[in-house]
mmCIF file of C-alpha atoms and ligand atoms in Angstrom:
data_model
loop_
_atom_site.group_PDB
_atom_site.id
_atom_site.type_symbol
_atom_site.label_atom_id
_atom_site.label_comp_id
_atom_site.label_asym_id
_atom_site.label_seq_id
_atom_site.Cartn_x
_atom_site.Cartn_y
_atom_site.Cartn_z
ATOM 1 C CA MET A 1 0.038 -0.002 -0.144
ATOM 2 C CA GLY A 2 3.001 2.790 0.731
ATOM 3 C CA GLU A 3 4.078 2.066 -2.755
ATOM 4 C CA LEU A 4 0.479 2.812 -4.086
ATOM 5 C CA PHE A 5 0.452 5.795 -2.122
ATOM 6 C CA ARG A 6 3.816 6.654 -3.536
ATOM 7 C CA HIS A 7 2.147 7.197 -7.141
ATOM 8 C CA PHE A 8 0.128 9.916 -5.538
ATOM 9 C CA TRP A 9 1.308 13.642 -4.964
ATOM 10 C CA HIS A 10 0.425 14.130 -1.226
ATOM 11 C CA PRO A 11 -0.082 17.763 0.457
ATOM 12 C CA VAL A 12 2.629 17.180 3.826
ATOM 13 C CA LEU A 13 2.330 20.501 4.911
ATOM 14 C CA LEU A 14 0.773 24.019 5.004
ATOM 15 C CA SER A 15 2.800 26.588 3.529
ATOM 16 C CA GLU A 16 2.486 28.736 6.300
ATOM 17 C CA GLU A 17 5.057 26.436 8.357
ATOM 18 C CA LEU A 18 7.894 27.277 6.033
ATOM 19 C CA THR A 19 7.871 30.986 5.007
ATOM 20 C CA GLU A 20 11.196 32.098 6.160
ATOM 21 C CA ARG A 21 14.286 32.025 3.509
ATOM 22 C CA ASP A 22 16.902 30.174 5.328
ATOM 23 C CA GLY A 23 14.612 29.810 8.459
ATOM 24 C CA PRO A 24 14.946 26.759 10.392
ATOM 25 C CA PRO A 25 13.759 23.510 8.821
ATOM 26 C CA VAL A 26 10.998 22.048 10.057
ATOM 27 C CA ARG A 27 10.604 18.148 10.854
ATOM 28 C CA LEU A 28 8.146 15.541 9.588
ATOM 29 C CA ARG A 29 7.961 11.858 8.838
ATOM 30 C CA VAL A 30 5.523 11.081 5.381
ATOM 31 C CA LEU A 31 4.715 7.475 4.697
ATOM 32 C CA GLY A 32 7.225 6.188 7.235
ATOM 33 C CA GLU A 33 9.928 8.411 5.872
ATOM 34 C CA ASP A 34 11.621 10.689 8.429
ATOM 35 C CA LEU A 35 12.369 14.254 6.105
ATOM 36 C CA VAL A 36 13.084 17.925 6.556
ATOM 37 C CA ALA A 37 11.794 20.871 4.953
ATOM 38 C CA PHE A 38 13.624 23.579 4.268
ATOM 39 C CA ARG A 39 13.211 27.570 2.511
ATOM 40 C CA ASP A 40 16.535 28.292 0.929
ATOM 41 C CA THR A 41 17.924 31.924 0.492
ATOM 42 C CA GLN A 42 15.968 32.201 -2.838
ATOM 43 C CA GLY A 43 12.458 30.829 -1.641
ATOM 44 C CA LYS A 44 13.161 27.405 -3.180
ATOM 45 C CA ILE A 45 11.760 24.645 -0.769
ATOM 46 C CA GLY A 46 13.529 21.367 -0.341
ATOM 47 C CA VAL A 47 12.282 18.072 1.567
ATOM 48 C CA VAL A 48 15.279 16.049 1.824
ATOM 49 C CA ASP A 49 16.086 13.125 3.928
ATOM 50 C CA ALA A 50 16.211 14.141 8.069
ATOM 51 C CA ARG A 51 19.860 12.573 8.407
ATOM 52 C CA CYS A 52 22.793 13.893 6.733
ATOM 53 C CA PRO A 53 24.427 10.804 4.013
ATOM 54 C CA HIS A 54 27.850 11.465 5.947
ATOM 55 C CA ARG A 55 27.406 10.071 8.973
ATOM 56 C CA ARG A 56 23.218 10.502 9.768
ATOM 57 C CA ALA A 57 23.567 13.203 12.298
ATOM 58 C CA GLY A 58 19.947 14.664 12.459
ATOM 59 C CA MET A 59 19.698 17.713 9.380
ATOM 60 C CA PHE A 60 16.891 19.169 11.672
ATOM 61 C CA PHE A 61 19.505 21.015 13.945
ATOM 62 C CA ASP A 62 21.618 22.026 10.845
ATOM 63 C CA ARG A 63 22.331 25.419 9.407
ATOM 64 C CA ASN A 64 20.304 27.014 6.201
ATOM 65 C CA GLU A 65 22.362 29.086 4.868
ATOM 66 C CA ASP A 66 23.436 30.603 1.078
ATOM 67 C CA CYS A 67 21.157 27.893 -1.118
ATOM 68 C CA GLY A 68 21.469 24.394 1.062
ATOM 69 C CA LEU A 69 21.557 23.156 4.330
ATOM 70 C CA ARG A 70 24.640 22.590 6.061
ATOM 71 C CA CYS A 71 25.088 19.603 8.310
ATOM 72 C CA VAL A 72 26.775 21.143 11.452
ATOM 73 C CA TYR A 73 28.505 18.093 12.326
ATOM 74 C CA HIS A 74 31.309 18.224 9.757
ATOM 75 C CA GLY A 75 29.816 20.975 7.654
ATOM 76 C CA TRP A 76 28.794 18.704 4.326
ATOM 77 C CA LYS A 77 25.963 21.281 2.407
ATOM 78 C CA PHE A 78 23.418 20.181 0.820
ATOM 79 C CA ASP A 79 20.955 22.406 -2.050
ATOM 80 C CA VAL A 80 17.397 21.407 -2.568
ATOM 81 C CA HIS A 81 17.530 18.864 -5.098
ATOM 82 C CA GLY A 82 19.763 16.751 -2.474
ATOM 83 C CA HIS A 83 23.236 17.568 -4.500
ATOM 84 C CA CYS A 84 26.523 18.036 -2.218
ATOM 85 C CA VAL A 85 27.379 21.511 -2.481
ATOM 86 C CA ALA A 86 30.375 21.133 -0.226
ATOM 87 C CA MET A 87 32.449 18.593 1.506
ATOM 88 C CA PRO A 88 34.941 20.730 3.534
ATOM 89 C CA THR A 89 35.930 17.912 5.095
ATOM 90 C CA GLU A 90 37.539 16.398 1.755
ATOM 91 C CA PRO A 91 40.870 17.286 -0.025
ATOM 92 C CA ALA A 92 40.068 19.732 -2.295
ATOM 93 C CA ASP A 93 40.887 17.720 -5.404
ATOM 94 C CA SER A 94 38.154 14.950 -4.398
ATOM 95 C CA THR A 95 35.603 14.004 -6.798
ATOM 96 C CA PHE A 96 33.588 12.453 -3.750
ATOM 97 C CA LYS A 97 31.221 15.362 -3.423
ATOM 98 C CA GLY A 98 29.854 14.473 -6.944
ATOM 99 C CA ARG A 99 29.168 10.743 -5.743
ATOM 100 C CA VAL A 100 27.015 11.785 -2.506
ATOM 101 C CA LYS A 101 23.558 12.610 -2.405
ATOM 102 C CA ILE A 102 21.169 13.524 0.059
ATOM 103 C CA LYS A 103 17.551 11.864 -0.976
ATOM 104 C CA SER A 104 15.306 14.454 -2.094
ATOM 105 C CA TYR A 105 11.813 14.921 -3.429
ATOM 106 C CA PRO A 106 10.329 17.143 -5.921
ATOM 107 C CA VAL A 107 7.985 19.710 -4.489
ATOM 108 C CA ARG A 108 5.086 21.886 -5.461
ATOM 109 C CA GLU A 109 3.219 24.830 -3.542
ATOM 110 C CA ALA A 110 -0.557 24.272 -4.192
ATOM 111 C CA GLY A 111 -3.490 25.237 -2.064
ATOM 112 C CA GLY A 112 -2.015 27.109 0.581
ATOM 113 C CA CYS A 113 -0.082 23.574 1.151
ATOM 114 C CA LEU A 114 3.413 21.780 0.402
ATOM 115 C CA TRP A 115 2.929 18.960 -1.957
ATOM 116 C CA VAL A 116 5.660 16.139 -2.281
ATOM 117 C CA TYR A 117 5.759 13.039 -4.627
ATOM 118 C CA MET A 118 7.536 10.365 -3.676
ATOM 119 C CA GLY A 119 6.755 7.559 -6.517
ATOM 120 C CA PRO A 120 8.821 6.483 -8.856
ATOM 121 C CA ARG A 121 8.048 8.460 -12.402
ATOM 122 C CA GLU A 122 10.908 10.877 -13.267
ATOM 123 C CA GLN A 123 8.434 13.295 -14.471
ATOM 124 C CA PRO A 124 5.758 13.301 -11.422
ATOM 125 C CA PRO A 125 1.925 13.804 -12.675
ATOM 126 C CA VAL A 126 0.088 16.647 -12.723
ATOM 127 C CA LEU A 127 -1.390 17.832 -8.996
ATOM 128 C CA PRO A 128 -4.942 16.730 -8.717
ATOM 129 C CA HIS A 129 -7.185 19.440 -9.551
ATOM 130 C CA LEU A 130 -9.305 19.748 -6.352
ATOM 131 C CA GLU A 131 -11.219 22.937 -6.426
ATOM 132 C CA TRP A 132 -10.026 23.994 -2.994
ATOM 133 C CA THR A 133 -6.311 23.983 -4.369
ATOM 134 C CA LEU A 134 -7.471 25.875 -7.690
ATOM 135 C CA VAL A 135 -9.214 29.216 -5.851
ATOM 136 C CA PRO A 136 -7.366 32.627 -4.903
ATOM 137 C CA GLU A 137 -5.659 32.304 -1.203
ATOM 138 C CA SER A 138 -8.712 34.407 0.304
ATOM 139 C CA HIS A 139 -11.184 32.077 -0.701
ATOM 140 C CA ARG A 140 -9.555 29.419 1.336
ATOM 141 C CA VAL A 141 -8.658 27.972 4.700
ATOM 142 C CA VAL A 142 -6.688 24.921 5.529
ATOM 143 C CA SER A 143 -5.154 23.331 8.657
ATOM 144 C CA ARG A 144 -3.231 21.387 10.188
ATOM 145 C CA ARG A 145 -2.714 18.337 12.607
ATOM 146 C CA ILE A 146 -1.563 14.915 13.791
ATOM 147 C CA GLN A 147 -4.127 12.301 15.094
ATOM 148 C CA GLU A 148 -3.203 9.312 16.484
ATOM 149 C CA CYS A 149 -4.357 6.071 14.209
ATOM 150 C CA ASN A 150 -3.922 4.523 10.804
ATOM 151 C CA TYR A 151 -5.237 6.786 7.666
ATOM 152 C CA MET A 152 -7.814 4.008 6.956
ATOM 153 C CA GLN A 153 -9.371 4.349 10.207
ATOM 154 C CA ALA A 154 -9.663 8.552 9.763
ATOM 155 C CA VAL A 155 -11.078 7.996 5.803
ATOM 156 C CA GLU A 156 -13.617 5.458 6.699
ATOM 157 C CA GLY A 157 -15.320 8.094 9.291
ATOM 158 C CA GLU A 158 -15.473 10.240 6.087
ATOM 159 C CA ILE A 159 -17.389 8.187 4.382
ATOM 160 C CA ASP A 160 -19.601 6.498 6.887
ATOM 161 C CA SER A 161 -22.561 8.534 6.627
ATOM 162 C CA ALA A 162 -24.606 6.989 9.568
ATOM 163 C CA HIS A 163 -22.655 7.810 11.692
ATOM 164 C CA VAL A 164 -23.456 11.508 11.713
ATOM 165 C CA SER A 165 -26.979 10.758 13.194
ATOM 166 C CA TRP A 166 -25.723 9.315 16.043
ATOM 167 C CA LEU A 167 -22.043 10.497 16.904
ATOM 168 C CA HIS A 168 -22.621 13.948 16.366
ATOM 169 C CA ALA A 169 -26.570 14.008 17.518
ATOM 170 C CA PRO A 170 -27.774 16.366 20.237
ATOM 171 C CA LEU A 171 -30.001 15.666 22.984
ATOM 172 C CA LYS A 172 -33.615 16.953 23.127
ATOM 173 C CA GLY A 173 -32.646 20.793 24.358
ATOM 174 C CA GLY A 174 -29.441 20.903 23.117
ATOM 175 C CA ASN A 175 -27.835 22.475 20.204
ATOM 176 C CA ASN A 176 -28.105 20.763 16.798
ATOM 177 C CA PRO A 177 -24.002 21.665 15.323
ATOM 178 C CA PHE A 178 -25.509 21.011 12.136
ATOM 179 C CA GLN A 179 -28.226 23.692 12.407
ATOM 180 C CA GLY A 180 -28.605 25.456 9.096
ATOM 181 C CA ARG A 181 -25.877 23.631 7.385
ATOM 182 C CA PHE A 182 -27.562 19.920 6.725
ATOM 183 C CA ASN A 183 -31.257 19.333 6.588
ATOM 184 C CA ASN A 184 -32.555 18.390 10.238
ATOM 185 C CA ALA A 185 -32.945 14.736 8.294
ATOM 186 C CA ILE A 186 -29.623 13.911 8.823
ATOM 187 C CA ILE A 187 -30.347 13.946 12.777
ATOM 188 C CA THR A 188 -33.934 12.276 12.478
ATOM 189 C CA ASP A 189 -33.352 9.297 9.748
ATOM 190 C CA GLY A 190 -30.389 7.075 11.418
ATOM 191 C CA ALA A 191 -30.727 4.559 8.608
ATOM 192 C CA PRO A 192 -29.525 6.253 5.397
ATOM 193 C CA THR A 193 -29.896 4.623 2.237
ATOM 194 C CA LEU A 194 -26.440 4.049 0.464
ATOM 195 C CA SER A 195 -25.742 3.894 -3.095
ATOM 196 C CA ILE A 196 -22.592 3.734 -4.154
ATOM 197 C CA ARG A 197 -20.999 4.988 -8.029
ATOM 198 C CA GLU A 198 -17.557 3.873 -8.883
ATOM 199 C CA THR A 199 -15.993 6.967 -10.567
ATOM 200 C CA ASP A 200 -12.243 7.347 -12.394
ATOM 201 C CA TYR A 201 -10.755 9.070 -8.664
ATOM 202 C CA GLY A 202 -12.546 6.779 -6.492
ATOM 203 C CA PHE A 203 -16.466 6.610 -5.674
ATOM 204 C CA CYS A 204 -19.000 9.207 -4.765
ATOM 205 C CA TYR A 205 -21.514 7.348 -2.611
ATOM 206 C CA GLY A 206 -25.330 9.185 -2.147
ATOM 207 C CA ALA A 207 -26.876 8.552 1.265
ATOM 208 C CA ARG A 208 -30.471 8.742 1.041
ATOM 209 C CA ARG A 209 -32.840 10.428 4.156
ATOM 210 C CA GLN A 210 -36.623 10.144 3.926
ATOM 211 C CA ILE A 211 -38.073 13.671 4.604
ATOM 212 C CA SER A 212 -41.301 12.993 4.026
ATOM 213 C CA SER A 213 -43.492 10.442 1.714
ATOM 214 C CA ASP A 214 -42.173 12.420 -1.092
ATOM 215 C CA GLU A 215 -38.855 13.908 -0.423
ATOM 216 C CA TYR A 216 -35.382 12.989 0.620
ATOM 217 C CA ASP A 217 -32.344 14.431 1.935
ATOM 218 C CA TRP A 218 -29.586 13.996 -0.773
ATOM 219 C CA ARG A 219 -25.925 13.644 0.349
ATOM 220 C CA VAL A 220 -23.167 12.761 -1.989
ATOM 221 C CA THR A 221 -19.954 12.698 -0.379
ATOM 222 C CA GLN A 222 -17.021 11.801 -2.503
ATOM 223 C CA TRP A 223 -13.636 9.449 -1.724
ATOM 224 C CA LEU A 224 -11.091 10.928 -4.007
ATOM 225 C CA ALA A 225 -7.771 7.939 -3.954
ATOM 226 C CA PRO A 226 -5.931 7.284 -1.967
ATOM 227 C CA THR A 227 -7.310 9.788 1.057
ATOM 228 C CA TYR A 228 -9.485 12.714 0.104
ATOM 229 C CA SER A 229 -12.908 13.676 1.088
ATOM 230 C CA LEU A 230 -15.816 16.209 -0.079
ATOM 231 C CA ILE A 231 -17.947 16.790 2.597
ATOM 232 C CA PRO A 232 -21.485 18.216 1.572
ATOM 233 C CA SER A 233 -23.118 20.921 3.506
ATOM 234 C CA LYS A 234 -26.114 23.109 2.091
ATOM 235 C CA ASP A 235 -23.772 26.324 1.360
ATOM 236 C CA PHE A 236 -20.305 27.508 0.958
ATOM 237 C CA PRO A 237 -17.705 27.581 2.865
ATOM 238 C CA ARG A 238 -17.247 23.815 2.233
ATOM 239 C CA GLY A 239 -14.517 21.439 2.732
ATOM 240 C CA GLY A 240 -13.070 18.020 3.713
ATOM 241 C CA ARG A 241 -9.889 16.628 4.626
ATOM 242 C CA ALA A 242 -6.584 14.894 3.584
ATOM 243 C CA TRP A 243 -5.410 11.896 5.343
ATOM 244 C CA ILE A 244 -2.178 11.791 5.053
ATOM 245 C CA PRO A 245 -0.123 9.079 6.696
ATOM 246 C CA ILE A 246 2.980 9.791 8.759
ATOM 247 C CA ASP A 247 3.340 6.550 9.301
ATOM 248 C CA ASP A 248 1.153 3.084 9.681
ATOM 249 C CA SER A 249 -0.431 4.780 12.920
ATOM 250 C CA HIS A 250 -0.396 8.482 12.944
ATOM 251 C CA ILE A 251 -1.621 10.874 10.461
ATOM 252 C CA SER A 252 -1.282 14.347 9.078
ATOM 253 C CA VAL A 253 -4.295 15.876 8.956
ATOM 254 C CA ILE A 254 -4.801 18.293 6.259
ATOM 255 C CA ARG A 255 -8.003 19.977 7.007
ATOM 256 C CA TYR A 256 -9.687 22.940 4.125
ATOM 257 C CA ALA A 257 -12.627 24.362 3.487
ATOM 258 C CA TYR A 258 -13.170 27.067 0.868
ATOM 259 C CA HIS A 259 -15.650 29.170 -1.923
ATOM 260 C CA PRO A 260 -15.281 28.977 -5.159
ATOM 261 C CA ASP A 261 -16.749 32.463 -5.503
ATOM 262 C CA ARG A 262 -16.110 34.694 -2.657
ATOM 263 C CA PRO A 263 -13.211 35.428 -0.033
ATOM 264 C CA LEU A 264 -13.784 34.392 3.226
ATOM 265 C CA THR A 265 -15.122 35.812 5.943
ATOM 266 C CA ALA A 266 -12.871 36.796 9.175
ATOM 267 C CA ASP A 267 -15.317 34.833 10.994
ATOM 268 C CA GLU A 268 -15.226 31.750 8.288
ATOM 269 C CA VAL A 269 -11.516 31.483 8.685
ATOM 270 C CA GLN A 270 -11.460 31.770 12.190
ATOM 271 C CA SER A 271 -14.216 29.370 13.448
ATOM 272 C CA ARG A 272 -12.094 26.913 10.873
ATOM 273 C CA LYS A 273 -8.806 27.730 12.414
ATOM 274 C CA THR A 274 -10.400 27.413 16.121
ATOM 275 C CA THR A 275 -12.524 24.595 15.804
ATOM 276 C CA PRO A 276 -11.003 22.299 16.986
ATOM 277 C CA ALA A 277 -8.704 24.117 18.929
ATOM 278 C CA ILE A 278 -5.062 23.039 17.945
ATOM 279 C CA GLU A 279 -1.464 23.696 19.297
ATOM 280 C CA PRO A 280 1.963 23.570 17.660
ATOM 281 C CA VAL A 281 3.739 20.860 19.433
ATOM 282 C CA THR A 282 7.166 18.899 18.732
ATOM 283 C CA TYR A 283 5.431 15.199 18.715
ATOM 284 C CA ARG A 284 7.715 12.375 19.438
ATOM 285 C CA LEU A 285 7.006 9.587 17.471
ATOM 286 C CA PRO A 286 7.228 6.308 19.441
ATOM 287 C CA ASP A 287 10.414 5.214 17.914
ATOM 288 C CA GLY A 288 11.688 8.656 19.090
ATOM 289 C CA TYR A 289 11.855 10.981 15.609
ATOM 290 C CA VAL A 290 10.299 14.570 16.502
ATOM 291 C CA ILE A 291 8.035 16.016 14.067
ATOM 292 C CA ASP A 292 6.826 19.959 14.069
ATOM 293 C CA ILE A 293 2.817 19.720 13.729
ATOM 294 C CA SER A 294 0.093 20.738 15.662
ATOM 295 C CA ARG A 295 -2.299 19.114 17.969
ATOM 296 C CA ASP A 296 -5.801 19.215 18.988
ATOM 297 C CA VAL A 297 -6.030 20.044 22.536
ATOM 298 C CA ARG A 298 -8.681 17.137 23.443
ATOM 299 C CA HIS A 299 -6.498 14.138 23.151
ATOM 300 C CA ALA A 300 -6.767 10.871 24.260
ATOM 301 C CA ASN A 301 -4.531 11.573 27.301
ATOM 302 C CA ASN A 302 -6.922 13.786 28.647
ATOM 303 C CA ASP A 303 -10.050 11.466 27.452
ATOM 304 C CA TYR A 304 -10.575 14.467 24.446
ATOM 305 C CA LEU A 305 -11.983 16.622 27.937
ATOM 306 C CA ILE A 306 -14.861 14.410 28.151
ATOM 307 C CA ASP A 307 -18.025 15.602 30.053
ATOM 308 C CA ARG A 308 -20.250 13.175 31.267
ATOM 309 C CA GLU A 309 -22.862 15.897 32.384
ATOM 310 C CA MET A 310 -23.432 16.876 28.372
ATOM 311 C CA GLN A 311 -23.468 13.345 27.757
ATOM 312 C CA ARG A 312 -26.347 12.977 30.292
ATOM 313 C CA THR A 313 -27.925 16.286 28.981
ATOM 314 C CA ARG A 314 -27.066 17.921 25.921
ATOM 315 C CA ASN A 315 -25.087 15.854 23.157
ATOM 316 C CA TYR A 316 -24.753 12.065 22.477
ATOM 317 C CA THR A 317 -21.011 12.440 23.410
ATOM 318 C CA GLY A 318 -20.228 14.617 25.971
ATOM 319 C CA ILE A 319 -17.286 16.134 23.804
ATOM 320 C CA GLY A 320 -17.984 19.412 22.805
ATOM 321 C CA VAL A 321 -16.419 19.664 19.693
ATOM 322 C CA VAL A 322 -17.497 17.533 16.613
ATOM 323 C CA ARG A 323 -14.578 17.148 14.836
ATOM 324 C CA THR A 324 -12.710 15.947 18.232
ATOM 325 C CA GLN A 325 -15.957 13.747 18.149
ATOM 326 C CA ASP A 326 -14.833 11.579 15.351
ATOM 327 C CA THR A 327 -11.173 11.652 16.436
ATOM 328 C CA SER A 328 -12.308 10.238 19.514
ATOM 329 C CA MET A 329 -14.027 7.323 18.094
ATOM 330 C CA THR A 330 -11.301 7.065 15.251
ATOM 331 C CA GLU A 331 -8.632 6.868 17.391
ATOM 332 C CA SER A 332 -9.871 4.512 20.417
ATOM 333 C CA MET A 333 -9.961 1.692 18.019
ATOM 334 C CA GLY A 334 -6.330 1.942 18.641
ATOM 335 C CA GLY A 335 -2.987 2.389 16.039
ATOM 336 C CA ILE A 336 -4.395 0.097 13.087
ATOM 337 C CA VAL A 337 -7.901 -1.605 14.282
ATOM 338 C CA ASP A 338 -8.278 -5.370 14.475
ATOM 339 C CA ARG A 339 -10.502 -6.013 11.641
ATOM 340 C CA SER A 340 -11.327 -9.706 11.833
ATOM 341 C CA GLU A 341 -13.339 -8.408 15.164
ATOM 342 C CA GLU A 342 -15.537 -6.392 12.964
ATOM 343 C CA HIS A 343 -19.005 -6.937 12.330
ATOM 344 C CA LEU A 344 -19.776 -4.947 9.248
ATOM 345 C CA GLY A 345 -23.446 -4.177 8.771
ATOM 346 C CA THR A 346 -25.772 -2.488 5.935
ATOM 347 C CA THR A 347 -24.281 1.007 6.728
ATOM 348 C CA ASP A 348 -20.895 -0.415 5.716
ATOM 349 C CA ALA A 349 -20.950 -0.633 2.656
ATOM 350 C CA THR A 350 -19.003 2.724 1.750
ATOM 351 C CA VAL A 351 -16.668 1.284 3.914
ATOM 352 C CA ILE A 352 -16.166 -1.966 2.099
ATOM 353 C CA ALA A 353 -16.209 -0.222 -1.388
ATOM 354 C CA ALA A 354 -13.138 1.806 0.500
ATOM 355 C CA ARG A 355 -11.063 -0.828 1.166
ATOM 356 C CA ARG A 356 -11.881 -2.880 -1.874
ATOM 357 C CA ARG A 357 -11.418 -0.652 -4.102
ATOM 358 C CA LEU A 358 -7.601 0.813 -2.922
ATOM 359 C CA LEU A 359 -6.888 -3.248 -2.060
ATOM 360 C CA LYS A 360 -7.369 -3.897 -5.928
ATOM 361 C CA MET A 361 -5.225 -0.636 -6.798
ATOM 362 C CA ALA A 362 -2.741 -2.229 -4.654
ATOM 363 C CA ARG A 363 -2.845 -5.561 -6.025
ATOM 364 C CA ASP A 364 -2.937 -3.987 -9.706
ATOM 365 C CA LEU A 365 0.241 -2.072 -8.640
ATOM 366 C CA GLN A 366 1.604 -5.769 -7.960
ATOM 367 C CA ALA A 367 0.996 -6.522 -11.350
ATOM 368 C CA GLY A 368 2.575 -3.942 -12.811
ATOM 369 C CA ILE A 369 -0.861 -1.736 -13.482
ATOM 370 C CA GLU A 370 -0.062 2.147 -12.062
ATOM 371 C CA PRO A 371 -2.881 3.675 -10.864
ATOM 372 C CA ALA A 372 -5.001 5.498 -12.971
ATOM 373 C CA ALA A 373 -6.134 8.334 -10.411
ATOM 374 C CA ALA A 374 -2.717 9.168 -9.821
ATOM 375 C CA MET A 375 -2.468 10.579 -13.657
ATOM 376 C CA ASN A 376 -5.705 11.690 -13.896
ATOM 377 C CA SER A 377 -5.797 15.106 -12.210
ATOM 378 C CA GLU A 378 -9.180 16.499 -14.400
ATOM 379 C CA ALA A 379 -11.162 13.940 -12.247
ATOM 380 C CA TYR A 380 -10.857 15.450 -8.956
ATOM 381 C CA ASN A 381 -12.476 18.592 -9.847
ATOM 382 C CA VAL A 382 -15.941 17.460 -8.438
ATOM 383 C CA ARG A 383 -18.107 18.310 -5.751
ATOM 384 C CA ALA A 384 -20.031 17.359 -2.641
ATOM 385 C CA VAL A 385 -23.826 17.429 -3.011
ATOM 386 C CA ASP A 386 -26.108 18.022 -0.432
ATOM 387 C CA GLN A 387 -29.815 18.680 -2.156
ATOM 388 C CA VAL A 388 -33.529 18.123 -1.003
ATOM 389 C CA SER A 389 -35.322 15.743 -3.749
ATOM 390 C CA PRO A 390 -38.217 14.028 -5.171
ATOM 391 C CA GLU A 391 -35.942 11.781 -6.759
ATOM 392 C CA ALA A 392 -35.866 8.019 -4.803
ATOM 393 C CA ASP A 393 -33.567 6.743 -7.445
ATOM 394 C CA PHE A 394 -29.320 7.621 -7.148
ATOM 395 C CA PRO A 395 -28.401 7.316 -10.767
ATOM 396 C CA ARG A 396 -31.794 9.224 -11.682
ATOM 397 C CA PHE A 397 -30.531 11.796 -9.083
ATOM 398 C CA MET A 398 -27.189 11.848 -10.150
ATOM 399 C CA ASP A 399 -28.202 12.922 -13.704
ATOM 400 C CA ARG A 400 -30.323 15.404 -12.550
ATOM 401 C CA TYR A 401 -27.609 16.869 -10.482
ATOM 402 C CA ALA A 402 -24.505 15.763 -12.590
ATOM 403 C CA ASP A 403 -23.417 19.422 -13.424
ATOM 404 C CA VAL A 404 -23.821 20.393 -9.528
ATOM 405 C CA ALA A 405 -21.174 17.259 -8.773
ATOM 406 C CA LEU A 406 -18.831 18.541 -11.333
ATOM 407 C CA GLY A 407 -19.117 21.816 -10.114
ATOM 408 C CA LYS A 408 -20.152 23.672 -13.490
ATOM 409 C CA VAL A 409 -23.391 25.107 -11.523
ATOM 410 C CA GLU A 410 -24.452 26.065 -7.958
ATOM 411 C CA ALA A 411 -27.816 23.607 -6.823
ATOM 412 C CA VAL A 412 -30.665 25.502 -7.039
HETATM 413 S S1 FES B 501 27.421 13.820 9.378
HETATM 414 FE FE1 FES B 501 26.407 15.575 8.361
HETATM 415 S S2 FES B 501 28.521 16.411 7.971
HETATM 416 FE FE2 FES B 501 28.976 14.642 9.230
HETATM 417 FE FE1 FE2 B 502 -18.424 12.601 11.764
#
């Protein structure tokens, strides 16, 4: 699966985490590889091995100076492409410098994020045309935080419509967190009918909930390979998340929200930056490597600040923040859930579909077939749909709203 993921670009940092030329490097781990990112004197970004190819000292402690990262142990220096540009410990006529490289990956900047390509292609594919990455900076807000579980547990939470009616539900008298954003059926119909449509980018699925005898609430949510989601709501700003594996049991979560047509207001930006409340941390992974990332102030070590009185009287979980409600569930499954102990039911159809699709892509790759989605950037230009309709049939509903899903027109 790691080989498969390396065929895709991944947003690994926010641009705002690496603004300073010749500033301190930032530590990250992506797909199990320890890396540092730095912005050089000319503003170019390098993402290189976290350890020096000489004797493996940590590159985080290095001097970022004059278009390169200079290892402070013995002064070897590397540029953003990984070339060794200084090796002061060797004789002046040595050719050793030309034969040593530090591992480095291609980087692009889009959507307020820095993307890396760790794959086998000499010419990387085009970045996926996700709408949130294509709008002007003022129309978008992005944030990044760590989550302590396997990426697939989080992805499955995104495409599990049924949980919304339970995990996020208010109790009588409590505040409906989705008031005005989603149709109330999301709370009142806890057993939605799911239909899946396989697509070039992954799949989209419709969750149909009954409003009245001749009206349905349709929520069409995308899963875009390998780990993107688009979450429907009645209005923009609207968004989703990218779940980028740090390693098998940690995720760097990129959260995005955007409006296709106008800048976001200060309130819209502020609310998305502060809920859930996150704080920058130097996070020590279990094997000792430290990464620079933010973390939800509610986490497993403080039981997500669960309030049992709130759980008795106001909402289902006693956890005050919707996003953290999700995190608590997917982290509580363990670092990697033991799926042999699961009992999947009717509303888990999308979870099963995503697993099957990813496994098929991994098996295809073993047989020499590259993932088509990784090369099909256009396919990613779609929108989630939240729409009340008399249409009961998913294919017919999608025909009717195809232009909406493709981002061509706004729903009416
Ligand atoms: S370990 Fe980096 S220069 Fe020696
Ligand atoms: Fe949720």
